[in-house]
Structures are given as C-alpha cells and as structure tokens.
Amino acid sequence: MCTREARRWWGDAALGVAVTTLVVLAMAHEGGVGPLDYGLMVVGTLTLAAHRVAPRVVLAVTTVCLTGLVLHAEPSTTAAFPVLGAVHGAAHKGHRLLAGAASAVFLVGFFAAAPGADDIVERTLLLTGWFVCAVATGVAGKTWQAYLRQSEERALEAERTREEAALRRAGEERLRIARELHDSLTHSISIVKLQAGVAIHLARKRGEEIPPALLAIQEASGEAMRELRATLDVLRTDEPTGSPALLVERARAAGLAVELTVTGRERPLSPALDRAAYRIVQEALTNAARHAGGPALVSVRLGYGERELVLRIEDDGVAAPGRPTVEGTGLTGMRERVGALGGRLWAGPRDGGGFAVRVELPIEGGAAGVDGGGAADDGGAVGDGDAADDGGGRAVVAGRAGPGARERERA
C-alpha cells in the first residue's frame, strides 16, 4: 500500500471512530438507550470508514441501523448525522437515486417512531432540508470534480498541441536547412572532390608524381561529403529522441505521479529502436494523464535483456478489469512502430484495475519470437495473427492486432 493510500485509509478509519464516539456519547446523554441501541449505533457509524470503497454498502448498512435505532428508541436528531454522511458520500459517487431512497426511508422511519409527538412534524421537515442539502452537495462535488478533470485534460491537450506545433515548426526549419546545405555545400564539395580526382588521374596517366596536397584535398573532400550526408540525415529526421527518464520528469512536473524502474544492463540502442521506445513511453504517459484519473499512480519499467527491450507502463486508474478497449490513434501508432521493428505489444485493463501497456522490442535483428501461434511469457504477446485476452486487453504481434472492442478509447 502506497503512502497516499495508507494516509487515506487511516483518515477514513479515524473518521468512523470519531463519528461513532460522538454519536454514542450524544445518545447516552439523551438517555433511554439500551444494549441493542448501542449495537446499532456502533455498526451503523463505524461502517462510514468504508465510504470511499463501498459507498452503496455503507449507505445501506448505515440507513438500516440508524432507522432501526430511531424505531427502537426515541427518535433523535443525532441519529440522522451518520445517515447524512452516508447519503452525501453516495451522491458524491454518483448514486443519486439510492441516496434519495435512503433519505426517504430514514425520514419515514423517523416520523413513524413517534407520530403523536408535538414537534415530530417540525423535526422531520428540518431533517428533510438537511437530507436535500446532503444530496445536493454530493452531486455538486461530483460535478465539480468532473469539471476539474476535464479542465486538466484540456490543459494537457493544449500543452501537447503546443509541443507538437513547436516540433513541427522545428522539423520544417530542419528540412529547410537541409535543403539549403544540399543545394549549396554538397554541390561545391562534389566539384572539389571531382576536380581533385581528375587531377590525380591525369598525373598518374602521365607518370608524374602526385602532389601530396592534391591527395589531401581528395581525402578531405571525401570526408567532408560523408560528414555532410550524416548531418543531412540528422536534419531530415523529424523523430525526436531522448531518454524515457526525461519523459518521466516532464510528466512529474505536469502533476502526474510516475515511478521509473530500469533493470538489466542499460546500453545505447539503435536510432530506430531508441525513437520507438521514446514514442511508446511518451504516448503511454499521455494516455495515463488523460484517462487514468487525477490520483492515479503510473509505473514505467524498462527491462534491458540480452536480445530484447521490454517496456511496461501501468497505471492504477479507473479502467475496469475485463472492460474492452477501443484502439485510438495513439495505440495504432504504437502498434505500427512495434510491428515495424518485429516486436510485440499488449495493451488493456489490468486485473486489479487500471491500464497496462507491455511492449517487447528485439534489440538484435529479426522478429522476436513470432512462431505463428505460440504464446509469450507473462501473457504479453502471442504469435502472428493471434490474440491473447488478459482482462480485456489484447496482444499485438508484428503490427497485427487481436479482436477489437467497442467501449473505451485510449487515444
């Protein structure tokens, strides 16, 4: 259990104990409470500690226990406070109808406990207003959180759009410079090399001694041409390269909780493999920022094997196990990159909740283990054309995807 989850769990437990203590003391002060009543109070209020993980169960247990309390003992306004908390929590999680039904059940029980009391109508009306406020604030809180998530997603999308525009402008400028260099320097150096070669050929043909300066000019011009071609190749490559660790730092700076783990002997990779790994990690982190939810934790694992590079990007976000995955442009791009390198890809919801992407890329030539139908270890991939289902995900080998689905899109 991570530190944040542990703090949240202890806070909820402390809330349940505090509410239980206050309700028990208040009811004891009012008097007329027996052992059964204390039992109903303790069970109904301690259950509030689980309001985050099981709001519907908490709502049902708290409502039944506290309604039973007001029916068995005298109707007390104190008994309504735990139910108000459960109703608010359920409405905040999106269970508005259940929250309204629980409110109605408690109010009917409260009124039925002492229909002949002088102030029972006034007290019931007062509680009705409180329950309406509890449901309204719960719904408003959920709406506000959804608005904040959408605002964060829009901000991330705007930032990504700006970065893509900047990269596009930089790429266009590199291409312009490459064209200028090719049209000017390449032509001039080629002429120098050609003239030096002709002079050396004529000197040899006439049996004359070749001047050392002429040989130096030919060698230097050839070396300059090779270096210029390499420079032009770099300028014409619009794919950025970099370390996945740099992507992790950028994601952390943007507010995403990311852990990076590197195993094996880290070593330089080929340019194509380096670019593919960079882009895959970048796209997976972007998807996690968009879809996992605000408090999600993302783990990035890079495994350097003898013959393959293994990438695992997982989050503990809102994706449900067994829920099908619709392939958006991001996953399509990953699949194409992995297929071009003869690798394997698996992407889908995790068994414990959240989303996972696993990629295996061969470091040395050839497709990594494509055997026409055999499964790879860890449920990560299968043979060409086959798909492995592991909690709603899918395996992709050499650029071919498993069966599609229709529900959630990760762009």
CSV table of C-alpha atoms in Angstrom, one decimal:
chain,number,residue,atom,x,y,z
A,1,MET,CA,0.0,0.0,0.0
A,2,CYS,CA,1.5,3.3,-1.0
A,3,THR,CA,1.9,6.2,1.4
A,4,ARG,CA,-1.0,8.2,0.0
A,5,GLU,CA,-3.4,5.2,0.1
A,6,ALA,CA,-2.3,4.4,3.7
A,7,ARG,CA,-2.9,8.0,4.8
A,8,ARG,CA,-6.4,8.0,3.2
A,9,TRP,CA,-7.2,4.6,4.8
A,10,TRP,CA,-6.2,5.8,8.3
A,11,GLY,CA,-8.1,9.1,7.8
A,12,ASP,CA,-11.3,7.2,6.9
A,13,ALA,CA,-10.8,4.9,9.9
A,14,ALA,CA,-10.3,7.8,12.2
A,15,LEU,CA,-13.5,9.4,10.8
A,16,GLY,CA,-15.5,6.3,11.5
A,17,VAL,CA,-14.2,6.1,15.1
A,18,ALA,CA,-14.8,9.8,15.7
A,19,VAL,CA,-18.4,9.7,14.4
A,20,THR,CA,-19.1,6.6,16.4
A,21,THR,CA,-17.8,8.2,19.6
A,22,LEU,CA,-19.7,11.4,19.2
A,23,VAL,CA,-23.0,9.6,18.4
A,24,VAL,CA,-22.7,7.2,21.3
A,25,LEU,CA,-21.9,10.0,23.7
A,26,ALA,CA,-24.7,12.2,22.5
A,27,MET,CA,-27.3,9.3,22.6
A,28,ALA,CA,-26.1,8.3,26.0
A,29,HIS,CA,-26.5,11.8,27.3
A,30,GLU,CA,-30.1,11.9,26.0
A,31,GLY,CA,-30.9,8.6,27.8
A,32,GLY,CA,-33.3,5.8,27.2
A,33,VAL,CA,-30.7,3.8,25.2
A,34,GLY,CA,-30.3,0.0,25.6
A,35,PRO,CA,-27.6,-2.5,24.6
A,36,LEU,CA,-29.3,-3.2,21.2
A,37,ASP,CA,-29.4,0.5,20.5
A,38,TYR,CA,-25.7,0.8,21.2
A,39,GLY,CA,-25.0,-2.1,18.9
A,40,LEU,CA,-27.0,-0.4,16.1
A,41,MET,CA,-25.1,2.9,16.7
A,42,VAL,CA,-21.7,1.3,16.6
A,43,VAL,CA,-22.3,-0.8,13.5
A,44,GLY,CA,-24.1,2.0,11.6
A,45,THR,CA,-21.4,4.6,12.3
A,46,LEU,CA,-18.2,2.5,12.1
A,47,THR,CA,-19.3,1.5,8.6
A,48,LEU,CA,-18.6,5.1,7.4
A,49,ALA,CA,-14.9,4.2,7.4
A,50,ALA,CA,-15.5,2.4,4.1
A,51,HIS,CA,-17.4,5.2,2.4
A,52,ARG,CA,-14.8,5.5,-0.3
A,53,VAL,CA,-14.5,1.9,-1.4
A,54,ALA,CA,-18.1,0.7,-0.9
A,55,PRO,CA,-20.5,3.7,-0.8
A,56,ARG,CA,-23.6,1.7,-1.6
A,57,VAL,CA,-22.9,-0.9,1.1
A,58,VAL,CA,-22.2,1.9,3.6
A,59,LEU,CA,-25.4,3.7,2.7
A,60,ALA,CA,-27.5,0.5,3.1
A,61,VAL,CA,-25.9,-0.6,6.4
A,62,THR,CA,-26.0,2.9,8.0
A,63,THR,CA,-29.6,3.6,6.9
A,64,VAL,CA,-30.9,0.3,8.2
A,65,CYS,CA,-29.0,0.5,11.5
A,66,LEU,CA,-29.9,4.1,12.3
A,67,THR,CA,-33.5,3.7,11.1
A,68,GLY,CA,-33.8,0.7,13.4
A,69,LEU,CA,-32.3,2.8,16.2
A,70,VAL,CA,-34.9,5.6,15.9
A,71,LEU,CA,-37.7,3.0,15.7
A,72,HIS,CA,-36.5,1.1,18.7
A,73,ALA,CA,-35.5,4.0,20.9
A,74,GLU,CA,-36.9,7.5,20.9
A,75,PRO,CA,-36.5,9.5,17.6
A,76,SER,CA,-33.3,11.6,18.0
A,77,THR,CA,-31.9,14.1,15.5
A,78,THR,CA,-28.4,12.8,16.5
A,79,ALA,CA,-29.1,9.5,14.7
A,80,ALA,CA,-29.6,11.4,11.4
A,81,PHE,CA,-26.0,12.6,11.2
A,82,PRO,CA,-24.3,9.3,10.2
A,83,VAL,CA,-27.1,8.8,7.6
A,84,LEU,CA,-26.5,12.3,6.3
A,85,GLY,CA,-22.8,11.4,5.8
A,86,ALA,CA,-23.6,8.2,4.0
A,87,VAL,CA,-26.1,9.9,1.8
A,88,HIS,CA,-23.6,12.6,0.9
A,89,GLY,CA,-20.9,10.1,0.1
A,90,ALA,CA,-23.2,8.0,-2.1
A,91,ALA,CA,-24.4,11.1,-4.0
A,92,HIS,CA,-20.8,12.2,-4.5
A,93,LYS,CA,-20.0,8.8,-6.1
A,94,GLY,CA,-22.9,9.2,-8.5
A,95,HIS,CA,-25.6,7.1,-6.7
A,96,ARG,CA,-28.2,9.9,-6.5
A,97,LEU,CA,-31.3,7.7,-6.7
A,98,LEU,CA,-30.0,5.4,-3.9
A,99,ALA,CA,-29.1,8.4,-1.8
A,100,GLY,CA,-32.6,9.8,-2.2
A,101,ALA,CA,-34.2,6.5,-1.4
A,102,ALA,CA,-32.2,6.1,1.7
A,103,SER,CA,-33.1,9.6,2.8
A,104,ALA,CA,-36.8,8.8,2.3
A,105,VAL,CA,-36.5,5.5,4.3
A,106,PHE,CA,-34.9,7.2,7.2
A,107,LEU,CA,-37.3,10.2,7.2
A,108,VAL,CA,-40.3,7.8,7.1
A,109,GLY,CA,-38.9,5.8,10.0
A,110,PHE,CA,-38.1,8.9,12.0
A,111,PHE,CA,-41.7,10.2,11.6
A,112,ALA,CA,-43.2,6.8,12.3
A,113,ALA,CA,-41.2,6.4,15.5
A,114,ALA,CA,-43.4,9.0,17.3
A,115,PRO,CA,-46.2,10.2,15.1
A,116,GLY,CA,-48.0,11.7,18.0
A,117,ALA,CA,-45.2,13.8,19.3
A,118,ASP,CA,-45.7,17.6,19.4
A,119,ASP,CA,-42.7,18.6,17.4
A,120,ILE,CA,-42.2,15.5,15.2
A,121,VAL,CA,-43.5,17.3,12.1
A,122,GLU,CA,-41.2,20.2,12.5
A,123,ARG,CA,-38.2,17.9,13.2
A,124,THR,CA,-39.0,15.8,10.2
A,125,LEU,CA,-39.2,18.8,7.9
A,126,LEU,CA,-35.9,20.1,9.3
A,127,LEU,CA,-34.3,16.7,8.6
A,128,THR,CA,-35.8,16.7,5.1
A,129,GLY,CA,-34.0,20.0,4.4
A,130,TRP,CA,-30.7,18.6,5.7
A,131,PHE,CA,-31.0,15.5,3.5
A,132,VAL,CA,-31.8,17.6,0.5
A,133,CYS,CA,-28.6,19.6,1.2
A,134,ALA,CA,-26.6,16.4,1.6
A,135,VAL,CA,-27.7,15.0,-1.7
A,136,ALA,CA,-27.2,18.4,-3.4
A,137,THR,CA,-23.7,19.0,-2.1
A,138,GLY,CA,-22.7,15.4,-3.0
A,139,VAL,CA,-23.9,15.9,-6.6
A,140,ALA,CA,-22.3,19.3,-6.8
A,141,GLY,CA,-19.0,17.9,-5.5
A,142,LYS,CA,-19.0,15.1,-8.1
A,143,THR,CA,-19.8,17.7,-10.9
A,144,TRP,CA,-17.0,20.0,-9.7
A,145,GLN,CA,-14.5,17.1,-9.7
A,146,ALA,CA,-15.6,16.1,-13.2
A,147,TYR,CA,-15.1,19.8,-14.3
A,148,LEU,CA,-11.6,19.9,-12.8
A,149,ARG,CA,-10.7,16.6,-14.5
A,150,GLN,CA,-11.9,18.0,-17.8
A,151,SER,CA,-10.0,21.2,-17.3
A,152,GLU,CA,-6.8,19.3,-16.6
A,153,GLU,CA,-7.3,17.2,-19.7
A,154,ARG,CA,-7.9,20.3,-21.8
A,155,ALA,CA,-4.8,21.9,-20.4
A,156,LEU,CA,-2.7,18.8,-21.1
A,157,GLU,CA,-4.2,18.6,-24.6
A,158,ALA,CA,-3.4,22.2,-25.2
A,159,GLU,CA,0.2,21.7,-23.9
A,160,ARG,CA,0.6,18.7,-26.1
A,161,THR,CA,-0.8,20.6,-29.1
A,162,ARG,CA,1.7,23.5,-28.5
A,163,GLU,CA,4.6,21.0,-28.2
A,164,GLU,CA,3.5,19.3,-31.4
A,165,ALA,CA,3.3,22.6,-33.2
A,166,ALA,CA,6.7,23.6,-31.9
A,167,LEU,CA,8.2,20.3,-33.0
A,168,ARG,CA,6.5,20.7,-36.4
A,169,ARG,CA,8.0,24.1,-36.9
A,170,ALA,CA,11.4,22.9,-35.8
A,171,GLY,CA,11.1,20.0,-38.2
A,172,GLU,CA,10.2,22.3,-41.1
A,173,GLU,CA,13.2,24.5,-40.2
A,174,ARG,CA,15.5,21.5,-40.2
A,175,LEU,CA,14.2,20.4,-43.6
A,176,ARG,CA,14.8,23.9,-45.0
A,177,ILE,CA,18.3,24.0,-43.7
A,178,ALA,CA,18.9,20.5,-45.1
A,179,ARG,CA,17.8,21.6,-48.5
A,180,GLU,CA,20.0,24.7,-48.4
A,181,LEU,CA,23.0,22.6,-47.4
A,182,HIS,CA,22.3,20.0,-50.0
A,183,ASP,CA,21.8,22.6,-52.8
A,184,SER,CA,24.9,24.6,-51.9
A,185,LEU,CA,27.6,22.8,-50.0
A,186,THR,CA,27.0,19.4,-51.5
A,187,HIS,CA,27.4,20.7,-55.0
A,188,SER,CA,30.5,22.7,-54.2
A,189,ILE,CA,32.2,19.9,-52.3
A,190,SER,CA,31.4,17.4,-55.1
A,191,ILE,CA,33.1,19.7,-57.6
A,192,VAL,CA,36.2,20.0,-55.4
A,193,LYS,CA,36.4,16.2,-55.0
A,194,LEU,CA,35.7,15.6,-58.7
A,195,GLN,CA,38.4,18.1,-59.8
A,196,ALA,CA,40.9,16.6,-57.4
A,197,GLY,CA,40.2,13.1,-58.7
A,198,VAL,CA,40.6,14.2,-62.3
A,199,ALA,CA,43.9,15.9,-61.5
A,200,ILE,CA,45.2,12.8,-59.7
A,201,HIS,CA,44.1,10.6,-62.6
A,202,LEU,CA,45.8,12.8,-65.2
A,203,ALA,CA,49.0,12.9,-63.1
A,204,ARG,CA,49.1,9.1,-62.9
A,205,LYS,CA,48.3,8.8,-66.6
A,206,ARG,CA,51.3,11.0,-67.4
A,207,GLY,CA,53.5,9.2,-65.0
A,208,GLU,CA,54.0,12.3,-62.9
A,209,GLU,CA,54.4,12.4,-59.1
A,210,ILE,CA,51.1,13.2,-57.5
A,211,PRO,CA,51.4,16.3,-55.2
A,212,PRO,CA,50.6,15.4,-51.5
A,213,ALA,CA,48.4,18.4,-51.3
A,214,LEU,CA,46.2,17.0,-54.1
A,215,LEU,CA,45.8,13.7,-52.3
A,216,ALA,CA,45.0,15.6,-49.1
A,217,ILE,CA,42.3,17.6,-50.9
A,218,GLN,CA,40.7,14.5,-52.3
A,219,GLU,CA,40.7,12.8,-48.9
A,220,ALA,CA,39.4,15.8,-47.1
A,221,SER,CA,36.6,16.5,-49.6
A,222,GLY,CA,35.5,12.8,-49.4
A,223,GLU,CA,35.4,13.0,-45.6
A,224,ALA,CA,33.5,16.3,-45.8
A,225,MET,CA,30.9,14.7,-48.1
A,226,ARG,CA,30.4,11.8,-45.7
A,227,GLU,CA,30.0,14.1,-42.7
A,228,LEU,CA,27.7,16.3,-44.7
A,229,ARG,CA,25.5,13.4,-45.6
A,230,ALA,CA,25.3,12.3,-41.9
A,231,THR,CA,24.4,15.8,-40.9
A,232,LEU,CA,21.7,15.9,-43.6
A,233,ASP,CA,20.3,12.6,-42.4
A,234,VAL,CA,20.1,14.0,-38.8
A,235,LEU,CA,18.4,17.2,-40.0
A,236,ARG,CA,15.9,15.2,-42.1
A,237,THR,CA,14.9,13.0,-39.2
A,238,ASP,CA,11.9,14.6,-37.6
A,239,GLU,CA,11.5,12.0,-34.9
A,240,PRO,CA,12.8,13.3,-31.5
A,241,THR,CA,14.9,11.1,-29.4
A,242,GLY,CA,15.7,11.2,-25.8
A,243,SER,CA,15.7,9.3,-22.6
A,244,PRO,CA,12.4,7.9,-21.2
A,245,ALA,CA,13.7,9.3,-17.9
A,246,LEU,CA,13.3,12.8,-19.3
A,247,LEU,CA,9.7,12.0,-20.2
A,248,VAL,CA,9.1,10.8,-16.7
A,249,GLU,CA,10.5,14.0,-15.3
A,250,ARG,CA,8.3,16.1,-17.6
A,251,ALA,CA,5.2,14.0,-16.5
A,252,ARG,CA,6.0,14.6,-12.9
A,253,ALA,CA,6.4,18.3,-13.5
A,254,ALA,CA,2.9,18.2,-15.1
A,255,GLY,CA,1.5,16.7,-11.9
A,256,LEU,CA,1.4,13.0,-12.8
A,257,ALA,CA,2.7,10.6,-10.2
A,258,VAL,CA,5.2,8.4,-12.0
A,259,GLU,CA,7.7,5.8,-10.9
A,260,LEU,CA,10.6,4.7,-13.1
A,261,THR,CA,12.4,1.4,-12.8
A,262,VAL,CA,15.2,0.3,-15.0
A,263,THR,CA,16.5,-3.3,-14.9
A,264,GLY,CA,19.3,-5.1,-16.8
A,265,ARG,CA,22.4,-3.6,-18.4
A,266,GLU,CA,21.5,-0.2,-19.8
A,267,ARG,CA,23.2,0.4,-23.1
A,268,PRO,CA,22.9,2.5,-26.3
A,269,LEU,CA,20.2,1.4,-28.7
A,270,SER,CA,19.9,1.8,-32.5
A,271,PRO,CA,18.3,5.1,-33.6
A,272,ALA,CA,15.1,3.3,-34.8
A,273,LEU,CA,14.7,1.4,-31.5
A,274,ASP,CA,15.5,4.4,-29.4
A,275,ARG,CA,12.9,6.5,-31.2
A,276,ALA,CA,10.3,3.8,-30.9
A,277,ALA,CA,10.9,3.3,-27.2
A,278,TYR,CA,10.7,7.1,-26.6
A,279,ARG,CA,7.5,7.5,-28.5
A,280,ILE,CA,5.8,4.5,-26.9
A,281,VAL,CA,6.6,5.7,-23.4
A,282,GLN,CA,5.5,9.2,-24.4
A,283,GLU,CA,2.2,8.0,-25.7
A,284,ALA,CA,1.5,5.7,-22.8
A,285,LEU,CA,2.2,8.6,-20.3
A,286,THR,CA,-0.1,10.9,-22.3
A,287,ASN,CA,-2.9,8.2,-22.2
A,288,ALA,CA,-2.4,7.8,-18.4
A,289,ALA,CA,-2.7,11.6,-17.9
A,290,ARG,CA,-5.8,11.7,-19.9
A,291,HIS,CA,-7.7,8.6,-18.8
A,292,ALA,CA,-6.3,7.2,-15.5
A,293,GLY,CA,-7.8,9.9,-13.3
A,294,GLY,CA,-6.2,12.6,-11.1
A,295,PRO,CA,-4.8,10.5,-8.2
A,296,ALA,CA,-3.6,7.6,-10.3
A,297,LEU,CA,0.0,6.2,-9.9
A,298,VAL,CA,1.9,5.3,-13.1
A,299,SER,CA,4.8,3.0,-13.2
A,300,VAL,CA,7.3,2.8,-16.1
A,301,ARG,CA,9.6,-0.2,-16.2
A,302,LEU,CA,12.4,-0.6,-18.8
A,303,GLY,CA,14.0,-4.0,-18.9
A,304,TYR,CA,17.2,-4.4,-20.9
A,305,GLY,CA,17.6,-8.1,-21.9
A,306,GLU,CA,20.3,-9.7,-24.0
A,307,ARG,CA,18.1,-9.8,-27.1
A,308,GLU,CA,15.1,-7.6,-26.4
A,309,LEU,CA,13.9,-4.4,-24.7
A,310,VAL,CA,10.8,-4.8,-22.6
A,311,LEU,CA,8.7,-1.7,-21.7
A,312,ARG,CA,5.9,-1.9,-19.2
A,313,ILE,CA,3.7,1.2,-18.5
A,314,GLU,CA,0.9,0.6,-16.0
A,315,ASP,CA,-1.5,2.8,-14.0
A,316,ASP,CA,-3.9,2.1,-11.2
A,317,GLY,CA,-6.6,4.4,-12.6
A,318,VAL,CA,-10.3,4.0,-13.4
A,319,ALA,CA,-10.1,1.3,-16.1
A,320,ALA,CA,-12.1,-1.7,-15.0
A,321,PRO,CA,-10.9,-5.3,-15.4
A,322,GLY,CA,-12.5,-7.2,-18.3
A,323,ARG,CA,-13.6,-3.9,-19.9
A,324,PRO,CA,-12.9,-4.0,-23.7
A,325,THR,CA,-10.5,-1.5,-25.3
A,326,VAL,CA,-11.1,0.6,-28.4
A,327,GLU,CA,-7.9,1.4,-30.3
A,328,GLY,CA,-7.4,5.1,-30.9
A,329,THR,CA,-4.7,6.8,-32.9
A,330,GLY,CA,-2.2,6.5,-30.0
A,331,LEU,CA,-2.4,2.7,-29.7
A,332,THR,CA,-2.5,2.5,-33.5
A,333,GLY,CA,0.8,4.4,-33.7
A,334,MET,CA,2.3,2.2,-31.0
A,335,ARG,CA,1.2,-0.9,-32.9
A,336,GLU,CA,2.7,0.3,-36.2
A,337,ARG,CA,6.1,1.2,-34.5
A,338,VAL,CA,6.3,-2.1,-32.8
A,339,GLY,CA,5.3,-4.0,-35.9
A,340,ALA,CA,7.9,-2.2,-38.0
A,341,LEU,CA,10.6,-3.5,-35.6
A,342,GLY,CA,9.3,-7.0,-35.4
A,343,GLY,CA,8.2,-6.6,-31.8
A,344,ARG,CA,5.1,-7.5,-29.7
A,345,LEU,CA,2.6,-5.3,-27.9
A,346,TRP,CA,-0.2,-5.9,-25.4
A,347,ALA,CA,-2.5,-3.2,-24.1
A,348,GLY,CA,-5.6,-3.4,-22.0
A,349,PRO,CA,-7.2,-3.1,-18.5
A,350,ARG,CA,-5.3,-4.8,-15.6
A,351,ASP,CA,-6.8,-7.4,-13.4
A,352,GLY,CA,-6.6,-5.2,-10.3
A,353,GLY,CA,-7.9,-2.1,-12.1
A,354,GLY,CA,-6.1,0.5,-14.2
A,355,PHE,CA,-4.5,0.2,-17.7
A,356,ALA,CA,-1.3,-1.6,-18.8
A,357,VAL,CA,0.9,-1.5,-21.9
A,358,ARG,CA,3.6,-4.1,-22.4
A,359,VAL,CA,6.0,-3.9,-25.4
A,360,GLU,CA,8.8,-6.3,-26.4
A,361,LEU,CA,11.3,-4.9,-28.9
A,362,PRO,CA,14.1,-7.1,-30.4
A,363,ILE,CA,17.5,-5.4,-29.8
A,364,GLU,CA,19.1,-7.6,-32.4
A,365,GLY,CA,17.6,-8.2,-35.9
A,366,GLY,CA,14.6,-10.4,-36.6
A,367,ALA,CA,11.1,-10.7,-35.2
A,368,ALA,CA,11.1,-11.5,-31.5
A,369,GLY,CA,9.6,-14.9,-31.1
A,370,VAL,CA,6.9,-14.9,-33.9
A,371,ASP,CA,6.1,-18.5,-34.2
A,372,GLY,CA,2.6,-18.4,-35.8
A,373,GLY,CA,0.6,-19.0,-32.7
A,374,GLY,CA,2.7,-19.7,-29.6
A,375,ALA,CA,2.2,-17.5,-26.5
A,376,ALA,CA,4.9,-15.5,-24.9
A,377,ASP,CA,5.5,-15.4,-21.2
A,378,ASP,CA,3.6,-13.1,-18.8
A,379,GLY,CA,0.6,-13.0,-21.1
A,380,GLY,CA,2.3,-10.4,-23.0
A,381,ALA,CA,2.1,-11.4,-26.6
A,382,VAL,CA,1.3,-14.3,-29.0
A,383,GLY,CA,2.2,-15.5,-32.4
A,384,ASP,CA,1.5,-13.5,-35.6
A,385,GLY,CA,-2.2,-13.0,-36.1
A,386,ASP,CA,-3.3,-14.5,-32.8
A,387,ALA,CA,-4.7,-12.5,-29.8
A,388,ALA,CA,-4.4,-13.2,-26.1
A,389,ASP,CA,-7.1,-11.9,-23.8
A,390,ASP,CA,-5.9,-11.0,-20.3
A,391,GLY,CA,-8.5,-9.0,-18.5
A,392,GLY,CA,-9.9,-7.3,-21.6
A,393,GLY,CA,-6.7,-6.4,-23.2
A,394,ARG,CA,-5.2,-7.6,-26.5
A,395,ALA,CA,-1.9,-8.8,-27.8
A,396,VAL,CA,-0.4,-7.4,-31.0
A,397,VAL,CA,2.5,-9.1,-32.8
A,398,ALA,CA,4.4,-7.7,-35.8
A,399,GLY,CA,1.8,-5.0,-36.2
A,400,ARG,CA,-1.3,-7.2,-36.1
A,401,ALA,CA,-4.0,-6.6,-33.5
A,402,GLY,CA,-6.2,-9.1,-31.7
A,403,PRO,CA,-10.0,-8.7,-31.7
A,404,GLY,CA,-11.2,-5.2,-31.3
A,405,ALA,CA,-13.7,-3.9,-28.9
A,406,ARG,CA,-16.1,-1.0,-28.7
A,407,GLU,CA,-16.2,0.7,-25.3
A,408,ARG,CA,-13.2,2.7,-24.2
A,409,GLU,CA,-10.9,4.6,-26.4
A,410,ARG,CA,-7.3,5.5,-25.4
A,411,ALA,CA,-6.1,8.0,-28.0
